[in-house]
């Protein structure tokens, strides 16, 4: 395949950088900034990756302005780092080689909702909750919910998913088309608004999950769904992680179209009881939700209840009214903050893996044992219908021994998932922190194929350099 | 982006070709052939594209053998054309520059069925019906049904879909991972067996729909589904195409999870009545199918019946027993042969487009009017839940005026679909015959991006040259 990148990525020289920044300052006025505090906010803050701020932050208002930034940077090989809400978890928005951060927060219009076609067109800075509020009156919703109030642009970049993915798929499945600025500064559209097409290479899916390393997304056409007539939610405790996973497998295999099926381990339930003043049994617990007609969700909940009993589950409490459902699901909603409160002052290092569902129980059990053996305080929350789970180890940053133990734990977690035909990340993305696992996951041939694509599209490595692929 | 292909594609010289063929003949023995009849069978026969046979046909048995063929051809820039069942419709398997056809029919093992994970691993020569028969005993099925008994490898190549796509998605959504031989002869795996991943570029989706122009698929991991507890099917005639499309839109919008929703126009029903000895009303007709629990499919069928009535539909006949359903659906199953029987001796030129569903009625009505105005005998069958429909003009090959009228009709059909934010092909693929529409559909920037990818991965244009992209 192609020759390697022409030269290894380095920071631009101060003179080069100054000239590009001056050009952008002149064009963008108060929408351009080099203020240190702002720059730090625009680098990764939610991880223990070092904060590596960009040299400047620009707030474009449309694709033409993004293209102008990219062209100015491309001419001098200055890095361009797209920024949404800053809620990514693996160091995606750091600027290890400096460069210009493109903050999309002012590109936050919902441009069109095509209710008849069940799609909408949004700018990349629209957040998940903003879109949700916009759609609610029309009886529509966008199902992908990664927890944080991320931007849709960021969710495209990381191929996000979350609790609803088991029923509605991930960003991969729910993006119809993209507009993006490529490293040349050219604005391209990846597809038409038809629901399916066989007309050439799937540029949409190439950009979804590329983490800003191939281009900057400037418009997104998303698939929508009708708000279901009825929603019912329920909670059920199990004697073991294995029993909860078995109930999950049986539910999926029986074709029950569960909309959410979430596992919280005993440690997480303990944290939730303390944080949210609940009195749930401190046992592995499944939180489920069904979407459909009134009769349909009742039937599904009943069938799930039978499966749960077969697997040794306790009483299955369920409710269809929003308020009662909210109370039942309280623990799941508060899971992150509850876990964080276990060790006040500690840093939570959220990481995720995904395995074939048949291996999930084994993987979660081994991971719980590993946490205990490694003397790490941490909880496990899983989107178990997909075989995807998160571990949140809590780390005292100032304790080098603890830091080393957590690092080694994450290495073993990924190795365990890969040994089970799984992936090093189900939904967080690669960023800086999971690059080292890609060769083990994909093999040298597939990784080189990714590099070939990167080199061909971005030969000067200006798009979010130092992420996903080591050149 | 990158420089253009180093030199325009031409046929290999006779000496070069002879030496490569001799090498393959020595290695593959009776699994290598240059017999003219066999070569002709391995070029496109289902269209009016000229039959352009390859120089030889090889029958490899595993990925290593495919890699050996590719390496032998790559060394001398001899084209490699993958071949499944030969059921593609746009000239995909023609060999305009000669070369070696890789027939995958002996790579037809179902390697594994992971019932717990709802996936299976197959070789590319496994056909849809073969897989169906293999899975049935295990209560599982693979939903993608393009009509023909295509191979799974071919279905990956063209991003096939068909009648079930409205509920279960297309090949894009149902391929978990691929193994493929790249133009270097290297064997790569695109992904692990986890149901989702954010670990790098989506190589799986890059190969799905690439029509053999980037690599040859040698193993496919597919997502499976449980056979539903109950299936009900029904048929309903409408006063107009518009009314049938409105019923479809309302059904989709109401979130009724219809598994199939197929439109046959009045001309097609007339053909079916004659061919299958039926007495259906000669009106636009929807054929629907619901998958779920007994209570669920009953409720869905009732709700569909209400919607159909609201839209002016006639009596909605439905049945849950397989035999009765089969009778109701008879016309749909026989549609292709019924249409062909309208003009004995004529050639059927099956083509497809796909538009946002809100534009479907308008697009189908305009197309019917165009057929009439152009004095073309042809029928329309649509996977209307996706906005996708097929037109089957019947052409007397020996009548140059009719051929010209049909060509011009297809040009207008595509133009009409593109004007409505649609695509030139929803599921057949580009092949040779739809290349000329890609620039209008995608714009020069996106098309150049596709070319950049092609050049980077296959710089010598050995993989199925003359398809999808003009260099």
JSON list of N, CA, C and O in Angstrom, two decimals, chain B residues 88-125:
[
{"chain": "B", "resi": 88, "resn": "UNK", "atom": "N", "xyz": [-26.30, -10.71, -9.80]},
{"chain": "B", "resi": 88, "resn": "UNK", "atom": "CA", "xyz": [-26.32, -9.24, -9.73]},
{"chain": "B", "resi": 88, "resn": "UNK", "atom": "C", "xyz": [-26.84, -8.67, -11.04]},
{"chain": "B", "resi": 88, "resn": "UNK", "atom": "O", "xyz": [-26.82, -9.33, -12.07]},
{"chain": "B", "resi": 89, "resn": "UNK", "atom": "N", "xyz": [-27.29, -7.43, -10.98]},
{"chain": "B", "resi": 89, "resn": "UNK", "atom": "CA", "xyz": [-28.11, -6.90, -12.07]},
{"chain": "B", "resi": 89, "resn": "UNK", "atom": "C", "xyz": [-27.52, -5.73, -12.83]},
{"chain": "B", "resi": 89, "resn": "UNK", "atom": "O", "xyz": [-28.12, -5.23, -13.78]},
{"chain": "B", "resi": 90, "resn": "UNK", "atom": "N", "xyz": [-26.37, -5.22, -12.40]},
{"chain": "B", "resi": 90, "resn": "UNK", "atom": "CA", "xyz": [-25.86, -4.02, -13.05]},
{"chain": "B", "resi": 90, "resn": "UNK", "atom": "C", "xyz": [-24.49, -4.23, -13.71]},
{"chain": "B", "resi": 90, "resn": "UNK", "atom": "O", "xyz": [-23.67, -3.32, -13.79]},
{"chain": "B", "resi": 91, "resn": "UNK", "atom": "N", "xyz": [-24.23, -5.48, -14.12]},
{"chain": "B", "resi": 91, "resn": "UNK", "atom": "CA", "xyz": [-22.96, -5.74, -14.81]},
{"chain": "B", "resi": 91, "resn": "UNK", "atom": "C", "xyz": [-21.77, -5.91, -13.89]},
{"chain": "B", "resi": 91, "resn": "UNK", "atom": "O", "xyz": [-20.62, -5.72, -14.30]},
{"chain": "B", "resi": 92, "resn": "UNK", "atom": "N", "xyz": [-22.01, -6.32, -12.63]},
{"chain": "B", "resi": 92, "resn": "UNK", "atom": "CA", "xyz": [-20.92, -6.40, -11.65]},
{"chain": "B", "resi": 92, "resn": "UNK", "atom": "C", "xyz": [-19.86, -7.43, -11.99]},
{"chain": "B", "resi": 92, "resn": "UNK", "atom": "O", "xyz": [-18.71, -7.29, -11.58]},
{"chain": "B", "resi": 93, "resn": "UNK", "atom": "N", "xyz": [-20.24, -8.52, -12.67]},
{"chain": "B", "resi": 93, "resn": "UNK", "atom": "CA", "xyz": [-19.27, -9.60, -12.86]},
{"chain": "B", "resi": 93, "resn": "UNK", "atom": "C", "xyz": [-18.68, -9.63, -14.28]},
{"chain": "B", "resi": 93, "resn": "UNK", "atom": "O", "xyz": [-17.95, -10.56, -14.62]},
{"chain": "B", "resi": 94, "resn": "UNK", "atom": "N", "xyz": [-18.99, -8.63, -15.06]},
{"chain": "B", "resi": 94, "resn": "UNK", "atom": "CA", "xyz": [-18.33, -8.55, -16.36]},
{"chain": "B", "resi": 94, "resn": "UNK", "atom": "C", "xyz": [-16.83, -8.29, -16.18]},
{"chain": "B", "resi": 94, "resn": "UNK", "atom": "O", "xyz": [-16.40, -7.79, -15.13]},
{"chain": "B", "resi": 95, "resn": "UNK", "atom": "N", "xyz": [-16.07, -8.62, -17.21]},
{"chain": "B", "resi": 95, "resn": "UNK", "atom": "CA", "xyz": [-14.61, -8.43, -17.16]},
{"chain": "B", "resi": 95, "resn": "UNK", "atom": "C", "xyz": [-14.19, -7.56, -18.34]},
{"chain": "B", "resi": 95, "resn": "UNK", "atom": "O", "xyz": [-13.60, -8.06, -19.31]},
{"chain": "B", "resi": 96, "resn": "UNK", "atom": "N", "xyz": [-14.47, -6.26, -18.30]},
{"chain": "B", "resi": 96, "resn": "UNK", "atom": "CA", "xyz": [-14.19, -5.41, -19.46]},
{"chain": "B", "resi": 96, "resn": "UNK", "atom": "C", "xyz": [-12.71, -5.34, -19.83]},
{"chain": "B", "resi": 96, "resn": "UNK", "atom": "O", "xyz": [-12.38, -5.03, -20.97]},
{"chain": "B", "resi": 97, "resn": "UNK", "atom": "N", "xyz": [-11.83, -5.66, -18.86]},
{"chain": "B", "resi": 97, "resn": "UNK", "atom": "CA", "xyz": [-10.40, -5.68, -19.15]},
{"chain": "B", "resi": 97, "resn": "UNK", "atom": "C", "xyz": [-9.85, -7.10, -19.05]},
{"chain": "B", "resi": 97, "resn": "UNK", "atom": "O", "xyz": [-8.66, -7.30, -18.81]},
{"chain": "B", "resi": 98, "resn": "UNK", "atom": "N", "xyz": [-10.72, -8.09, -19.22]},
{"chain": "B", "resi": 98, "resn": "UNK", "atom": "CA", "xyz": [-10.29, -9.48, -19.05]},
{"chain": "B", "resi": 98, "resn": "UNK", "atom": "C", "xyz": [-9.88, -9.75, -17.62]},
{"chain": "B", "resi": 98, "resn": "UNK", "atom": "O", "xyz": [-10.29, -9.03, -16.70]},
{"chain": "B", "resi": 99, "resn": "UNK", "atom": "N", "xyz": [-9.07, -10.79, -17.45]},
{"chain": "B", "resi": 99, "resn": "UNK", "atom": "CA", "xyz": [-8.59, -11.10, -16.10]},
{"chain": "B", "resi": 99, "resn": "UNK", "atom": "C", "xyz": [-9.17, -12.41, -15.59]},
{"chain": "B", "resi": 99, "resn": "UNK", "atom": "O", "xyz": [-9.73, -13.20, -16.35]},
{"chain": "B", "resi": 100, "resn": "UNK", "atom": "N", "xyz": [-9.00, -12.62, -14.29]},
{"chain": "B", "resi": 100, "resn": "UNK", "atom": "CA", "xyz": [-9.30, -13.90, -13.68]},
{"chain": "B", "resi": 100, "resn": "UNK", "atom": "C", "xyz": [-10.54, -13.78, -12.80]},
{"chain": "B", "resi": 100, "resn": "UNK", "atom": "O", "xyz": [-10.58, -12.95, -11.89]},
{"chain": "B", "resi": 101, "resn": "UNK", "atom": "N", "xyz": [-11.53, -14.60, -13.08]},
{"chain": "B", "resi": 101, "resn": "UNK", "atom": "CA", "xyz": [-12.74, -14.64, -12.26]},
{"chain": "B", "resi": 101, "resn": "UNK", "atom": "C", "xyz": [-12.51, -15.59, -11.09]},
{"chain": "B", "resi": 101, "resn": "UNK", "atom": "O", "xyz": [-12.08, -16.73, -11.28]},
{"chain": "B", "resi": 102, "resn": "UNK", "atom": "N", "xyz": [-12.76, -15.10, -9.88]},
{"chain": "B", "resi": 102, "resn": "UNK", "atom": "CA", "xyz": [-12.62, -15.92, -8.68]},
{"chain": "B", "resi": 102, "resn": "UNK", "atom": "C", "xyz": [-14.01, -16.40, -8.28]},
{"chain": "B", "resi": 102, "resn": "UNK", "atom": "O", "xyz": [-14.78, -15.65, -7.69]},
{"chain": "B", "resi": 103, "resn": "UNK", "atom": "N", "xyz": [-14.35, -17.63, -8.65]},
{"chain": "B", "resi": 103, "resn": "UNK", "atom": "CA", "xyz": [-15.67, -18.18, -8.34]},
{"chain": "B", "resi": 103, "resn": "UNK", "atom": "C", "xyz": [-15.62, -18.78, -6.94]},
{"chain": "B", "resi": 103, "resn": "UNK", "atom": "O", "xyz": [-14.86, -19.70, -6.68]},
{"chain": "B", "resi": 104, "resn": "UNK", "atom": "N", "xyz": [-16.47, -18.25, -6.04]},
{"chain": "B", "resi": 104, "resn": "UNK", "atom": "CA", "xyz": [-16.39, -18.66, -4.63]},
{"chain": "B", "resi": 104, "resn": "UNK", "atom": "C", "xyz": [-17.31, -19.83, -4.29]},
{"chain": "B", "resi": 104, "resn": "UNK", "atom": "O", "xyz": [-17.51, -20.14, -3.13]},
{"chain": "B", "resi": 105, "resn": "UNK", "atom": "N", "xyz": [-17.86, -20.49, -5.34]},
{"chain": "B", "resi": 105, "resn": "UNK", "atom": "CA", "xyz": [-18.89, -21.50, -5.05]},
{"chain": "B", "resi": 105, "resn": "UNK", "atom": "C", "xyz": [-18.37, -22.68, -4.24]},
{"chain": "B", "resi": 105, "resn": "UNK", "atom": "O", "xyz": [-19.15, -23.39, -3.61]},
{"chain": "B", "resi": 106, "resn": "UNK", "atom": "N", "xyz": [-17.05, -22.90, -4.25]},
{"chain": "B", "resi": 106, "resn": "UNK", "atom": "CA", "xyz": [-16.54, -24.02, -3.43]},
{"chain": "B", "resi": 106, "resn": "UNK", "atom": "C", "xyz": [-16.16, -23.57, -2.02]},
{"chain": "B", "resi": 106, "resn": "UNK", "atom": "O", "xyz": [-15.66, -24.35, -1.23]},
{"chain": "B", "resi": 107, "resn": "UNK", "atom": "N", "xyz": [-16.33, -22.30, -1.75]},
{"chain": "B", "resi": 107, "resn": "UNK", "atom": "CA", "xyz": [-16.13, -21.81, -0.38]},
{"chain": "B", "resi": 107, "resn": "UNK", "atom": "C", "xyz": [-17.53, -21.63, 0.20]},
{"chain": "B", "resi": 107, "resn": "UNK", "atom": "O", "xyz": [-18.03, -20.52, 0.31]},
{"chain": "B", "resi": 108, "resn": "UNK", "atom": "N", "xyz": [-18.16, -22.76, 0.50]},
{"chain": "B", "resi": 108, "resn": "UNK", "atom": "CA", "xyz": [-19.58, -22.70, 0.85]},
{"chain": "B", "resi": 108, "resn": "UNK", "atom": "C", "xyz": [-19.90, -23.39, 2.17]},
{"chain": "B", "resi": 108, "resn": "UNK", "atom": "O", "xyz": [-20.95, -23.98, 2.33]},
{"chain": "B", "resi": 109, "resn": "UNK", "atom": "N", "xyz": [-18.97, -23.30, 3.12]},
{"chain": "B", "resi": 109, "resn": "UNK", "atom": "CA", "xyz": [-19.22, -23.89, 4.43]},
{"chain": "B", "resi": 109, "resn": "UNK", "atom": "C", "xyz": [-19.82, -22.86, 5.38]},
{"chain": "B", "resi": 109, "resn": "UNK", "atom": "O", "xyz": [-19.42, -21.70, 5.37]},
{"chain": "B", "resi": 110, "resn": "UNK", "atom": "N", "xyz": [-20.78, -23.31, 6.18]},
{"chain": "B", "resi": 110, "resn": "UNK", "atom": "CA", "xyz": [-21.22, -22.52, 7.34]},
{"chain": "B", "resi": 110, "resn": "UNK", "atom": "C", "xyz": [-20.25, -22.91, 8.46]},
{"chain": "B", "resi": 110, "resn": "UNK", "atom": "O", "xyz": [-20.28, -24.04, 8.94]},
{"chain": "B", "resi": 111, "resn": "UNK", "atom": "N", "xyz": [-19.37, -22.02, 8.82]},
{"chain": "B", "resi": 111, "resn": "UNK", "atom": "CA", "xyz": [-18.28, -22.42, 9.71]},
{"chain": "B", "resi": 111, "resn": "UNK", "atom": "C", "xyz": [-18.70, -22.51, 11.17]},
{"chain": "B", "resi": 111, "resn": "UNK", "atom": "O", "xyz": [-18.17, -23.32, 11.93]},
{"chain": "B", "resi": 112, "resn": "UNK", "atom": "N", "xyz": [-19.60, -21.66, 11.58]},
{"chain": "B", "resi": 112, "resn": "UNK", "atom": "CA", "xyz": [-20.02, -21.67, 13.00]},
{"chain": "B", "resi": 112, "resn": "UNK", "atom": "C", "xyz": [-21.37, -20.98, 13.12]},
{"chain": "B", "resi": 112, "resn": "UNK", "atom": "O", "xyz": [-21.63, -20.02, 12.39]},
{"chain": "B", "resi": 113, "resn": "UNK", "atom": "N", "xyz": [-22.18, -21.47, 14.01]},
{"chain": "B", "resi": 113, "resn": "UNK", "atom": "CA", "xyz": [-23.40, -20.76, 14.40]},
{"chain": "B", "resi": 113, "resn": "UNK", "atom": "C", "xyz": [-23.30, -20.55, 15.91]},
{"chain": "B", "resi": 113, "resn": "UNK", "atom": "O", "xyz": [-23.18, -21.52, 16.66]},
{"chain": "B", "resi": 114, "resn": "UNK", "atom": "N", "xyz": [-23.27, -19.31, 16.32]},
{"chain": "B", "resi": 114, "resn": "UNK", "atom": "CA", "xyz": [-23.23, -18.99, 17.75]},
{"chain": "B", "resi": 114, "resn": "UNK", "atom": "C", "xyz": [-24.64, -18.57, 18.16]},
{"chain": "B", "resi": 114, "resn": "UNK", "atom": "O", "xyz": [-24.98, -17.38, 18.10]},
{"chain": "B", "resi": 115, "resn": "UNK", "atom": "N", "xyz": [-25.43, -19.55, 18.56]},
{"chain": "B", "resi": 115, "resn": "UNK", "atom": "CA", "xyz": [-26.85, -19.27, 18.84]},
{"chain": "B", "resi": 115, "resn": "UNK", "atom": "C", "xyz": [-26.98, -18.27, 19.98]},
{"chain": "B", "resi": 115, "resn": "UNK", "atom": "O", "xyz": [-27.82, -17.37, 19.93]},
{"chain": "B", "resi": 116, "resn": "UNK", "atom": "N", "xyz": [-26.16, -18.40, 21.01]},
{"chain": "B", "resi": 116, "resn": "UNK", "atom": "CA", "xyz": [-26.26, -17.49, 22.16]},
{"chain": "B", "resi": 116, "resn": "UNK", "atom": "C", "xyz": [-25.97, -16.04, 21.76]},
{"chain": "B", "resi": 116, "resn": "UNK", "atom": "O", "xyz": [-26.51, -15.11, 22.33]},
{"chain": "B", "resi": 117, "resn": "UNK", "atom": "N", "xyz": [-25.06, -15.88, 20.80]},
{"chain": "B", "resi": 117, "resn": "UNK", "atom": "CA", "xyz": [-24.67, -14.53, 20.39]},
{"chain": "B", "resi": 117, "resn": "UNK", "atom": "C", "xyz": [-25.48, -14.02, 19.21]},
{"chain": "B", "resi": 117, "resn": "UNK", "atom": "O", "xyz": [-25.28, -12.90, 18.75]},
{"chain": "B", "resi": 118, "resn": "UNK", "atom": "N", "xyz": [-26.37, -14.88, 18.70]},
{"chain": "B", "resi": 118, "resn": "UNK", "atom": "CA", "xyz": [-27.15, -14.51, 17.52]},
{"chain": "B", "resi": 118, "resn": "UNK", "atom": "C", "xyz": [-26.24, -14.06, 16.38]},
{"chain": "B", "resi": 118, "resn": "UNK", "atom": "O", "xyz": [-26.43, -13.01, 15.79]},
{"chain": "B", "resi": 119, "resn": "UNK", "atom": "N", "xyz": [-25.21, -14.87, 16.12]},
{"chain": "B", "resi": 119, "resn": "UNK", "atom": "CA", "xyz": [-24.41, -14.61, 14.92]},
{"chain": "B", "resi": 119, "resn": "UNK", "atom": "C", "xyz": [-23.94, -15.93, 14.32]},
{"chain": "B", "resi": 119, "resn": "UNK", "atom": "O", "xyz": [-24.06, -16.99, 14.95]},
{"chain": "B", "resi": 120, "resn": "UNK", "atom": "N", "xyz": [-23.44, -15.87, 13.10]},
{"chain": "B", "resi": 120, "resn": "UNK", "atom": "CA", "xyz": [-22.86, -17.04, 12.48]},
{"chain": "B", "resi": 120, "resn": "UNK", "atom": "C", "xyz": [-21.70, -16.61, 11.59]},
{"chain": "B", "resi": 120, "resn": "UNK", "atom": "O", "xyz": [-21.58, -15.43, 11.24]},
{"chain": "B", "resi": 121, "resn": "UNK", "atom": "N", "xyz": [-20.85, -17.57, 11.26]},
{"chain": "B", "resi": 121, "resn": "UNK", "atom": "CA", "xyz": [-19.68, -17.31, 10.44]},
{"chain": "B", "resi": 121, "resn": "UNK", "atom": "C", "xyz": [-19.77, -18.18, 9.20]},
{"chain": "B", "resi": 121, "resn": "UNK", "atom": "O", "xyz": [-19.87, -19.41, 9.32]},
{"chain": "B", "resi": 122, "resn": "UNK", "atom": "N", "xyz": [-19.78, -17.55, 8.02]},
{"chain": "B", "resi": 122, "resn": "UNK", "atom": "CA", "xyz": [-19.96, -18.32, 6.79]},
{"chain": "B", "resi": 122, "resn": "UNK", "atom": "C", "xyz": [-18.87, -17.97, 5.77]},
{"chain": "B", "resi": 122, "resn": "UNK", "atom": "O", "xyz": [-18.29, -16.89, 5.81]},
{"chain": "B", "resi": 123, "resn": "UNK", "atom": "N", "xyz": [-18.65, -18.89, 4.86]},
{"chain": "B", "resi": 123, "resn": "UNK", "atom": "CA", "xyz": [-17.80, -18.61, 3.71]},
{"chain": "B", "resi": 123, "resn": "UNK", "atom": "C", "xyz": [-18.63, -17.86, 2.66]},
{"chain": "B", "resi": 123, "resn": "UNK", "atom": "O", "xyz": [-19.86, -17.95, 2.67]},
{"chain": "B", "resi": 124, "resn": "UNK", "atom": "N", "xyz": [-17.96, -17.14, 1.76]},
{"chain": "B", "resi": 124, "resn": "UNK", "atom": "CA", "xyz": [-18.71, -16.23, 0.88]},
{"chain": "B", "resi": 124, "resn": "UNK", "atom": "C", "xyz": [-19.60, -16.92, -0.13]},
{"chain": "B", "resi": 124, "resn": "UNK", "atom": "O", "xyz": [-20.56, -16.32, -0.63]},
{"chain": "B", "resi": 125, "resn": "UNK", "atom": "N", "xyz": [-19.32, -18.21, -0.44]},
{"chain": "B", "resi": 125, "resn": "UNK", "atom": "CA", "xyz": [-20.12, -18.90, -1.45]},
{"chain": "B", "resi": 125, "resn": "UNK", "atom": "C", "xyz": [-21.39, -19.52, -0.90]},
{"chain": "B", "resi": 125, "resn": "UNK", "atom": "O", "xyz": [-22.18, -20.08, -1.65]}
]
